[in-house]
Short mmCIF file of C-alpha atoms in Angstrom, two decimals:
data_model
loop_
_atom_site.label_atom_id
_atom_site.label_comp_id
_atom_site.label_asym_id
_atom_site.label_seq_id
_atom_site.Cartn_x
_atom_site.Cartn_y
_atom_site.Cartn_z
CA UNK A 1 -18.61 -19.93 8.73
CA UNK A 2 -18.66 -21.97 5.53
CA UNK A 3 -17.92 -20.73 2.05
CA UNK A 4 -17.98 -22.24 -1.44
CA UNK A 5 -15.77 -20.47 -4.00
CA UNK A 6 -17.27 -21.83 -7.12
CA UNK A 7 -15.86 -22.37 -10.58
CA UNK A 8 -12.84 -20.06 -10.66
CA UNK A 9 -9.48 -20.58 -12.30
CA UNK A 10 -7.52 -21.74 -9.30
CA UNK A 11 -3.80 -20.99 -9.52
CA UNK A 12 -1.56 -22.27 -6.76
CA UNK A 13 1.90 -21.84 -8.32
CA UNK A 14 3.84 -25.09 -8.85
CA UNK A 15 0.84 -27.01 -7.47
CA UNK A 16 -2.31 -26.53 -9.51
CA UNK A 17 -3.74 -24.41 -12.31
CA UNK A 18 -7.24 -25.09 -13.57
CA UNK A 19 -10.96 -24.69 -12.93
CA UNK A 20 -11.85 -25.79 -9.42
CA UNK A 21 -14.09 -25.26 -6.44
CA UNK A 22 -12.74 -24.38 -3.00
CA UNK A 23 -14.66 -25.21 0.15
CA UNK A 24 -13.92 -23.29 3.34
CA UNK A 25 -14.95 -24.36 6.81
CA UNK A 26 -14.14 -22.69 10.11
CA UNK A 27 -11.52 -20.42 8.61
CA UNK A 28 -9.57 -23.13 6.82
CA UNK A 29 -9.58 -24.66 3.37
CA UNK A 30 -11.61 -27.86 3.69
CA UNK A 31 -10.92 -29.14 0.19
CA UNK A 32 -10.19 -28.17 -3.40
CA UNK A 33 -11.89 -30.19 -6.11
CA UNK A 34 -12.29 -29.97 -9.88
CA UNK A 35 -15.09 -27.62 -10.84
CA UNK A 36 -18.53 -29.02 -11.57
CA UNK A 37 -18.57 -31.96 -9.17
CA UNK A 38 -21.16 -30.31 -6.91
CA UNK A 39 -21.37 -30.23 -3.14
CA UNK A 40 -20.74 -33.27 -1.01
CA UNK A 41 -23.35 -34.35 1.49
CA UNK A 42 -22.91 -32.60 4.78
CA UNK A 43 -21.81 -29.22 3.43
CA UNK A 44 -24.36 -26.73 4.79
CA UNK A 45 -26.95 -25.46 2.35
CA UNK A 46 -26.67 -21.94 3.76
CA UNK A 47 -22.93 -21.62 3.10
CA UNK A 48 -21.88 -18.39 1.41
CA UNK A 49 -21.33 -18.96 -2.28
CA UNK A 50 -18.91 -16.82 -4.28
CA UNK A 51 -19.36 -17.16 -8.01
CA UNK A 52 -15.74 -17.17 -9.19
CA UNK A 53 -16.36 -17.81 -12.86
CA UNK A 54 -14.16 -15.41 -14.85
CA UNK A 55 -12.00 -14.81 -11.75
CA UNK A 56 -8.49 -15.97 -10.89
CA UNK A 57 -8.29 -17.57 -7.43
CA UNK A 58 -4.83 -17.48 -5.85
CA UNK A 59 -3.19 -17.83 -2.43
CA UNK A 60 -3.61 -14.66 -0.37
CA UNK A 61 -1.04 -12.05 -1.34
CA UNK A 62 1.72 -11.34 1.18
CA UNK A 63 3.58 -8.01 1.34
CA UNK A 64 6.75 -8.43 3.37
CA UNK A 65 7.65 -4.72 3.52
CA UNK A 66 5.20 -2.02 4.64
CA UNK A 67 5.18 0.90 7.05
CA UNK A 68 1.97 1.12 9.08
CA UNK A 69 3.26 4.09 11.16
CA UNK A 70 1.44 3.03 14.34
CA UNK A 71 2.43 3.55 17.08
CA UNK A 72 3.65 7.12 16.89
CA UNK A 73 2.76 8.60 13.50
CA UNK A 74 -0.96 7.98 13.29
CA UNK A 75 -1.47 11.18 11.28
CA UNK A 76 0.22 9.36 8.39
CA UNK A 77 -1.32 5.89 8.71
CA UNK A 78 -2.78 3.56 11.31
CA UNK A 79 -2.92 -0.18 11.51
CA UNK A 80 -6.60 0.12 10.56
CA UNK A 81 -6.16 2.30 7.47
CA UNK A 82 -3.04 0.45 6.38
CA UNK A 83 -4.65 -2.99 6.61
CA UNK A 84 -7.79 -1.74 4.88
CA UNK A 85 -5.56 -0.57 2.03
CA UNK A 86 -3.86 -3.98 2.09
CA UNK A 87 -7.20 -5.77 1.78
CA UNK A 88 -8.22 -3.50 -1.10
CA UNK A 89 -4.99 -4.42 -2.86
CA UNK A 90 -5.58 -8.15 -2.44
CA UNK A 91 -3.11 -8.63 0.41
CA UNK A 92 -4.11 -10.98 3.20
CA UNK A 93 -0.91 -10.43 5.18
CA UNK A 94 1.70 -7.69 5.56
CA UNK A 95 4.99 -7.36 7.43
CA UNK A 96 5.39 -3.97 9.11
CA UNK A 97 8.78 -2.39 9.57
CA UNK A 98 10.03 -1.34 13.01
CA UNK A 99 10.62 2.41 12.47
CA UNK A 100 7.63 3.41 14.57
CA UNK A 101 7.68 5.65 17.63
CA UNK A 102 8.62 4.02 19.89
CA UNK A 103 10.75 1.78 17.69
CA UNK A 104 9.60 -1.82 17.61
CA UNK A 105 12.65 -3.19 19.40
CA UNK A 106 10.69 -4.73 22.26
CA UNK A 107 8.21 -7.44 23.06
CA UNK A 108 5.57 -4.92 24.15
CA UNK A 109 5.45 -3.01 20.85
CA UNK A 110 5.32 -6.24 18.85
CA UNK A 111 2.44 -7.54 20.94
CA UNK A 112 0.53 -4.26 20.62
CA UNK A 113 0.73 -4.36 16.82
CA UNK A 114 -0.44 -7.96 16.64
CA UNK A 115 -3.30 -7.39 19.07
CA UNK A 116 -4.51 -4.29 17.24
CA UNK A 117 -4.36 -6.00 13.85
CA UNK A 118 -6.15 -9.05 15.25
CA UNK A 119 -8.91 -6.87 16.68
CA UNK A 120 -9.48 -5.22 13.30
CA UNK A 121 -9.20 -8.33 11.17
CA UNK A 122 -8.60 -6.78 7.74
CA UNK A 123 -5.27 -8.51 7.20
CA UNK A 124 -2.74 -10.52 9.14
CA UNK A 125 0.08 -8.31 10.37
CA UNK A 126 3.48 -9.84 10.99
CA UNK A 127 5.75 -7.33 12.76
CA UNK A 128 9.43 -7.03 11.90
CA UNK A 129 11.46 -6.06 14.95
CA UNK A 130 14.58 -3.90 15.00
CA UNK A 131 18.07 -5.32 14.58
CA UNK A 132 19.48 -2.75 16.99
CA UNK A 133 18.02 -1.00 19.99
CA UNK A 134 16.36 2.22 18.82
CA UNK A 135 17.65 1.57 15.26
CA UNK A 136 20.85 3.18 16.54
CA UNK A 137 23.23 0.55 15.18
CA UNK A 138 25.03 0.14 18.49
CA UNK A 139 23.51 -2.75 20.43
CA UNK A 140 21.51 -5.75 19.22
CA UNK A 141 17.87 -5.91 20.23
CA UNK A 142 16.61 -9.02 21.98
CA UNK A 143 15.68 -11.14 18.96
CA UNK A 144 14.47 -13.98 21.16
CA UNK A 145 11.92 -11.78 22.92
CA UNK A 146 10.79 -10.30 19.63
CA UNK A 147 10.26 -13.71 18.08
CA UNK A 148 8.43 -14.99 21.14
CA UNK A 149 6.09 -12.01 20.92
CA UNK A 150 5.36 -12.75 17.24
CA UNK A 151 7.95 -10.94 15.13
CA UNK A 152 8.81 -12.78 11.92
CA UNK A 153 12.03 -10.94 11.16
CA UNK A 154 14.43 -8.22 12.18
CA UNK A 155 15.59 -5.16 10.23
CA UNK A 156 16.88 -1.65 10.81
CA UNK A 157 14.98 -0.59 7.68
CA UNK A 158 15.72 3.01 6.79
CA UNK A 159 18.77 2.95 9.03
CA UNK A 160 21.23 0.46 7.52
CA UNK A 161 23.46 -1.46 9.90
CA UNK A 162 26.73 0.31 9.13
CA UNK A 163 28.91 -1.74 11.49
CA UNK A 164 29.82 -4.96 9.72
CA UNK A 165 30.68 -6.66 13.01
CA UNK A 166 27.24 -5.83 14.42
CA UNK A 167 25.65 -7.23 11.26
CA UNK A 168 27.72 -10.37 11.64
CA UNK A 169 26.54 -10.79 15.23
CA UNK A 170 22.95 -10.14 14.13
CA UNK A 171 23.15 -12.95 11.60
CA UNK A 172 24.72 -15.30 14.15
CA UNK A 173 22.00 -14.45 16.69
CA UNK A 174 19.27 -14.90 14.08
CA UNK A 175 20.64 -18.26 13.02
CA UNK A 176 20.37 -19.55 16.56
CA UNK A 177 16.67 -18.78 16.85
CA UNK A 178 15.57 -19.09 13.23
CA UNK A 179 14.38 -15.56 12.49
CA UNK A 180 14.68 -13.73 9.15
CA UNK A 181 17.19 -10.87 8.82
CA UNK A 182 16.10 -8.19 6.33
CA UNK A 183 18.83 -5.82 5.19
CA UNK A 184 18.23 -2.25 4.03
CA UNK A 185 21.42 -1.94 1.98
CA UNK A 186 22.74 1.59 1.86
CA UNK A 187 26.24 2.92 2.37
CA UNK A 188 25.47 6.27 3.99
CA UNK A 189 28.82 7.79 3.06
CA UNK A 190 27.79 7.54 -0.61
CA UNK A 191 24.11 8.34 -0.13
CA UNK A 192 24.15 12.05 0.58
CA UNK A 193 22.03 12.98 -2.44
CA UNK A 194 18.31 13.10 -3.02
CA UNK A 195 17.84 11.13 -6.27
CA UNK A 196 19.69 8.78 -8.58
CA UNK A 197 23.10 10.05 -9.69
CA UNK A 198 22.99 10.52 -13.47
CA UNK A 199 22.00 12.81 -16.29
CA UNK A 200 18.65 13.71 -14.73
CA UNK A 201 20.17 14.74 -11.40
CA UNK A 202 22.76 16.80 -13.29
CA UNK A 203 20.06 18.49 -15.38
CA UNK A 204 18.00 19.29 -12.28
CA UNK A 205 20.95 20.41 -10.20
CA UNK A 206 20.23 17.88 -7.48
CA UNK A 207 22.84 15.85 -5.62
CA UNK A 208 22.79 12.23 -6.75
CA UNK A 209 23.07 8.81 -5.11
CA UNK A 210 25.18 6.32 -7.12
CA UNK A 211 24.21 2.68 -7.61
CA UNK A 212 27.24 1.73 -5.56
CA UNK A 213 25.62 3.17 -2.43
CA UNK A 214 23.30 0.15 -2.54
CA UNK A 215 25.36 -2.56 -4.19
CA UNK A 216 28.37 -2.20 -1.87
CA UNK A 217 26.29 -3.20 1.11
CA UNK A 218 24.48 -5.92 -0.83
CA UNK A 219 27.87 -7.47 -1.52
CA UNK A 220 28.94 -7.06 2.11
CA UNK A 221 25.84 -8.76 3.47
CA UNK A 222 26.13 -11.60 0.98
CA UNK A 223 29.70 -12.11 2.25
CA UNK A 224 28.48 -12.07 5.87
CA UNK A 225 25.73 -14.54 5.02
CA UNK A 226 28.34 -16.89 3.59
CA UNK A 227 30.62 -16.34 6.60
CA UNK A 228 27.92 -17.08 9.17
CA UNK A 229 25.90 -19.62 7.20
CA UNK A 230 22.79 -17.56 7.89
CA UNK A 231 20.18 -16.55 5.30
CA UNK A 232 19.89 -12.84 4.59
CA UNK A 233 17.07 -11.08 2.77
CA UNK A 234 17.90 -7.97 0.71
CA UNK A 235 15.15 -5.33 0.78
CA UNK A 236 13.92 -3.15 -2.12
CA UNK A 237 16.57 -3.99 -4.75
CA UNK A 238 16.87 -1.16 -7.29
CA UNK A 239 20.19 -1.50 -9.17
CA UNK A 240 21.67 -3.70 -11.87
CA UNK A 241 24.76 -4.32 -9.78
CA UNK A 242 22.69 -5.59 -6.84
CA UNK A 243 20.76 -7.97 -9.08
CA UNK A 244 24.02 -9.32 -10.52
CA UNK A 245 25.54 -9.81 -7.05
CA UNK A 246 22.46 -11.65 -5.76
CA UNK A 247 22.33 -13.82 -8.88
CA UNK A 248 25.99 -14.81 -8.47
CA UNK A 249 25.46 -15.52 -4.77
CA UNK A 250 22.57 -17.85 -5.49
CA UNK A 251 24.61 -19.69 -8.09
CA UNK A 252 27.32 -20.10 -5.42
CA UNK A 253 24.79 -21.61 -3.03
CA UNK A 254 24.68 -18.69 -0.57
CA UNK A 255 21.34 -18.39 1.22
CA UNK A 256 20.32 -14.95 -0.01
CA UNK A 257 16.80 -13.88 -0.98
CA UNK A 258 15.63 -10.53 -2.30
CA UNK A 259 12.65 -8.33 -2.97
CA UNK A 260 11.97 -5.39 -5.23
CA UNK A 261 9.11 -2.90 -5.32
CA UNK A 262 6.68 -2.15 -8.16
CA UNK A 263 8.07 1.36 -8.65
CA UNK A 264 11.50 -0.05 -9.47
CA UNK A 265 10.16 -2.19 -12.32
CA UNK A 266 7.76 0.52 -13.54
CA UNK A 267 9.49 3.93 -13.30
CA UNK A 268 12.92 5.44 -13.86
CA UNK A 269 14.61 8.59 -12.61
CA UNK A 270 12.93 10.42 -15.48
CA UNK A 271 9.81 10.50 -13.25
CA UNK A 272 11.61 13.08 -11.10
CA UNK A 273 12.23 15.52 -13.97
CA UNK A 274 9.65 18.10 -12.80
CA UNK A 275 10.95 17.91 -9.22
CA UNK A 276 8.07 15.53 -8.53
CA UNK A 277 8.31 14.72 -4.84
CA UNK A 278 5.92 11.78 -5.28
CA UNK A 279 8.75 10.16 -7.22
CA UNK A 280 11.22 10.64 -4.37
CA UNK A 281 12.09 7.49 -2.50
CA UNK A 282 14.97 5.61 -0.95
CA UNK A 283 16.59 3.87 -2.73
CA UNK A 284 15.87 6.27 -5.57
CA UNK A 285 14.33 5.48 -8.93
CA UNK A 286 17.19 4.42 -11.21
CA UNK A 287 17.91 4.24 -14.95
CA UNK A 288 16.18 2.21 -17.65
CA UNK A 289 19.12 -0.22 -17.55
CA UNK A 290 18.49 -0.82 -13.87
CA UNK A 291 14.73 -1.18 -14.40
CA UNK A 292 15.35 -3.83 -17.06
CA UNK A 293 17.78 -5.64 -14.76
CA UNK A 294 15.18 -5.73 -11.97
CA UNK A 295 12.60 -7.22 -14.36
CA UNK A 296 15.13 -9.80 -15.56
CA UNK A 297 15.87 -10.64 -11.93
CA UNK A 298 12.19 -11.30 -11.26
CA UNK A 299 11.91 -13.39 -14.41
CA UNK A 300 14.84 -15.69 -13.64
CA UNK A 301 14.15 -16.00 -9.91
CA UNK A 302 17.09 -13.91 -8.72
CA UNK A 303 14.55 -11.63 -7.03
CA UNK A 304 12.14 -13.71 -5.02
CA UNK A 305 9.44 -11.28 -3.97
CA UNK A 306 7.53 -8.16 -4.90
CA UNK A 307 7.01 -5.96 -1.85
CA UNK A 308 5.51 -2.48 -1.84
CA UNK A 309 7.63 -0.60 0.72
CA UNK A 310 4.30 1.17 1.38
CA UNK A 311 5.45 4.44 3.01
CA UNK A 312 2.57 6.81 3.80
CA UNK A 313 3.28 10.45 4.52
CA UNK A 314 1.21 13.51 5.32
CA UNK A 315 0.59 16.14 2.67
CA UNK A 316 3.01 18.59 4.26
CA UNK A 317 5.77 15.97 4.26
CA UNK A 318 5.76 16.03 0.45
CA UNK A 319 4.78 19.63 -0.37
CA UNK A 320 8.33 20.88 0.08
CA UNK A 321 11.39 21.59 -2.02
CA UNK A 322 12.57 18.30 -3.51
CA UNK A 323 15.62 17.95 -1.29
CA UNK A 324 13.52 18.62 1.81
CA UNK A 325 10.60 16.30 1.01
CA UNK A 326 10.20 12.93 2.72
CA UNK A 327 11.19 9.72 0.94
CA UNK A 328 8.67 7.07 0.02
CA UNK A 329 5.32 6.38 -1.61
CA UNK A 330 2.23 4.34 -0.82
CA UNK A 331 1.78 1.14 -2.80
CA UNK A 332 -0.60 -1.40 -1.31
CA UNK A 333 -3.53 -0.54 -3.58
CA UNK A 334 -1.57 -0.43 -6.87
CA UNK A 335 1.02 -3.22 -6.52
CA UNK A 336 -1.04 -6.03 -8.03
CA UNK A 337 -2.15 -3.95 -11.00
CA UNK A 338 1.44 -2.81 -11.65
CA UNK A 339 2.62 -6.41 -11.47
CA UNK A 340 -0.04 -7.51 -13.93
CA UNK A 341 1.38 -4.99 -16.43
CA UNK A 342 4.51 -7.19 -16.56
CA UNK A 343 2.35 -10.22 -17.26
CA UNK A 344 0.43 -8.43 -20.00
CA UNK A 345 3.74 -7.36 -21.53
CA UNK A 346 4.94 -10.97 -21.58
CA UNK A 347 7.81 -10.27 -19.19
CA UNK A 348 6.54 -12.54 -16.38
CA UNK A 349 4.12 -15.45 -16.36
CA UNK A 350 1.06 -15.20 -14.18
CA UNK A 351 2.45 -17.97 -12.01
CA UNK A 352 5.74 -16.12 -11.53
CA UNK A 353 3.96 -12.95 -10.43
CA UNK A 354 1.65 -14.74 -8.02
CA UNK A 355 4.58 -16.66 -6.55
CA UNK A 356 6.49 -13.42 -6.02
CA UNK A 357 3.49 -11.85 -4.30
CA UNK A 358 2.33 -14.78 -2.16
CA UNK A 359 4.21 -18.06 -1.72
CA UNK A 360 7.75 -16.74 -2.00
CA UNK A 361 7.45 -14.02 0.67
CA UNK A 362 5.50 -16.41 2.89
CA UNK A 363 8.31 -18.94 2.57
CA UNK A 364 10.93 -16.35 3.50
CA UNK A 365 9.09 -15.37 6.69
CA UNK A 366 8.18 -19.01 7.38
CA UNK A 367 4.41 -18.66 7.22
CA UNK A 368 1.93 -21.05 5.56
CA UNK A 369 0.55 -20.05 2.18
CA UNK A 370 -1.31 -21.99 -0.47
CA UNK A 371 -4.60 -23.43 -1.61
CA UNK A 372 -4.30 -26.76 0.15
CA UNK A 373 -6.67 -28.55 2.48
CA UNK A 374 -6.00 -27.64 6.09
CA UNK A 375 -4.29 -24.31 5.51
CA UNK A 376 -5.84 -21.01 6.66
CA UNK A 377 -8.36 -19.77 4.10
CA UNK A 378 -6.38 -16.69 3.05
CA UNK A 379 -7.41 -16.28 -0.57
CA UNK A 380 -7.34 -13.51 -3.19
CA UNK A 381 -9.75 -13.48 -6.13
CA UNK A 382 -8.57 -11.36 -9.06
CA UNK A 383 -10.54 -9.93 -11.95
CA UNK A 384 -7.94 -9.91 -14.71
CA UNK A 385 -10.17 -8.02 -17.13
CA UNK A 386 -11.29 -5.20 -14.81
CA UNK A 387 -10.27 -1.81 -16.15
CA UNK A 388 -10.18 1.14 -13.81
CA UNK A 389 -8.55 4.46 -13.08
CA UNK A 390 -6.75 4.68 -9.77
CA UNK A 391 -7.56 7.78 -7.75
CA UNK A 392 -5.50 8.09 -4.59
CA UNK A 393 -8.19 10.26 -3.02
CA UNK A 394 -10.56 7.30 -3.17
CA UNK A 395 -8.11 4.91 -1.55
CA UNK A 396 -8.21 3.36 1.89
CA UNK A 397 -4.79 4.56 3.02
CA UNK A 398 -4.70 7.85 4.88
CA UNK A 399 -1.94 9.00 2.58
CA UNK A 400 -2.04 10.16 -1.03
CA UNK A 401 1.68 10.20 -1.85
CA UNK A 402 1.85 8.17 -5.03
CA UNK A 403 3.14 8.82 -8.57
CA UNK A 404 0.40 6.53 -9.93
CA UNK A 405 -2.56 8.79 -9.20
CA UNK A 406 -4.76 8.91 -12.28
CA UNK A 407 -3.14 5.89 -13.97
CA UNK A 408 -5.37 3.49 -15.85
CA UNK A 409 -4.99 -0.17 -15.01
CA UNK A 410 -6.25 -3.57 -16.11
CA UNK A 411 -6.70 -6.21 -13.41
CA UNK A 412 -7.37 -5.82 -9.69
CA UNK A 413 -8.44 -7.70 -6.60
CA UNK A 414 -12.16 -8.58 -6.68
CA UNK A 415 -12.40 -10.27 -3.28
CA UNK A 416 -9.93 -10.63 -0.42
CA UNK A 417 -10.57 -13.38 2.11
CA UNK A 418 -8.72 -13.71 5.42
CA UNK A 419 -9.29 -16.73 7.62
CA UNK A 420 -12.45 -17.57 5.72
CA UNK A 421 -13.90 -14.06 6.15
CA UNK A 422 -14.48 -11.77 3.19
CA UNK A 423 -12.72 -8.51 4.07
CA UNK A 424 -12.85 -6.79 0.68
CA UNK A 425 -15.33 -6.77 -2.17
CA UNK A 426 -14.47 -4.32 -4.94
CA UNK A 427 -18.15 -3.96 -5.85
CA UNK A 428 -19.47 -3.59 -2.33
CA UNK A 429 -17.19 -1.31 -0.32
CA UNK A 430 -19.64 -1.40 2.57
CA UNK A 431 -17.94 -4.65 3.54
CA UNK A 432 -15.00 -2.57 4.70
#
């Protein structure tokens, strides 16, 4: 299969930004050349041509934090529906968390996920295995087996590793085999509430969760990273104190990386004021001060990546009293548009956003990413001027739990290409 992506603005952060043509052969980028030089002899005349004029062409987006729910909770999401949603959002690769049923703490579950995703072909799926057997926080899983089967990282996401000694051993084990450790930072003793602790929780009469419930464990894991000499990645950063701790750690030369999610740089705890369960998540939406700190962290590189924490739930999981409703929202189909709002507001450059949504997460999980000859042809084409209204009911995810239903956006994925194959076309949904 050959493809000519013709005349787009090609943006490969820190490498190239300008009009160019990209030629794809046999699933890989054959070459990138300045636009208008035509086709070299030998390139097949019947190659698929994508007219990319007026489009932004970037490395395929990578989401390093999603929940695909399969195996075990297929009524919420499957690998098929989740990766179709990923493709529609411009993502060519996603990392799925291990809190499935059974938990992905074994070689067999990891292999199943990879095989199923490969059979479907909508996006690359890189499983994240569990830190501890059954996410129980008692005994380390076999990281070596997980990595051999294809896992790119380990995490007890949703169930923080409370035992500092176990976390230390996890980092030491990970260092020996070169696998990423992703930390869900939450001190459970402080996290008994259902939303951010502050004036809104007081007004609503709901128990709150203080910022310290997150930042205490961020500081602990930074200390353990320094102690063991092992990189640690902090998931879904939501508080000012966490951003400050990560910034100071990077200045000190400690190998810490971090991600945040679009809802933390877009919304505050005010979104909960009508007991809106679609604004309930963990960690919770914070204050405007925290939101501004997260944006500043993205702008100065303290926070490396934007990840969705895509967490699909069934309708009945959310149609409950606020304190009984499930945590989490879907995000794969709105993340890019929400990120582009920061660019339009002048808070991030386009290059910074694309780095945070492609090359930076790929670097953290040690996967290739870029618009360079020889690399897999994983490419996202973005229409920066497209205006649309997002309707969750029209989405590709099985779930509808989002606070962004009905929002109007500017900018979205036009085409998503994985391994040289077009897997999403926003104007021809039959391709999916």
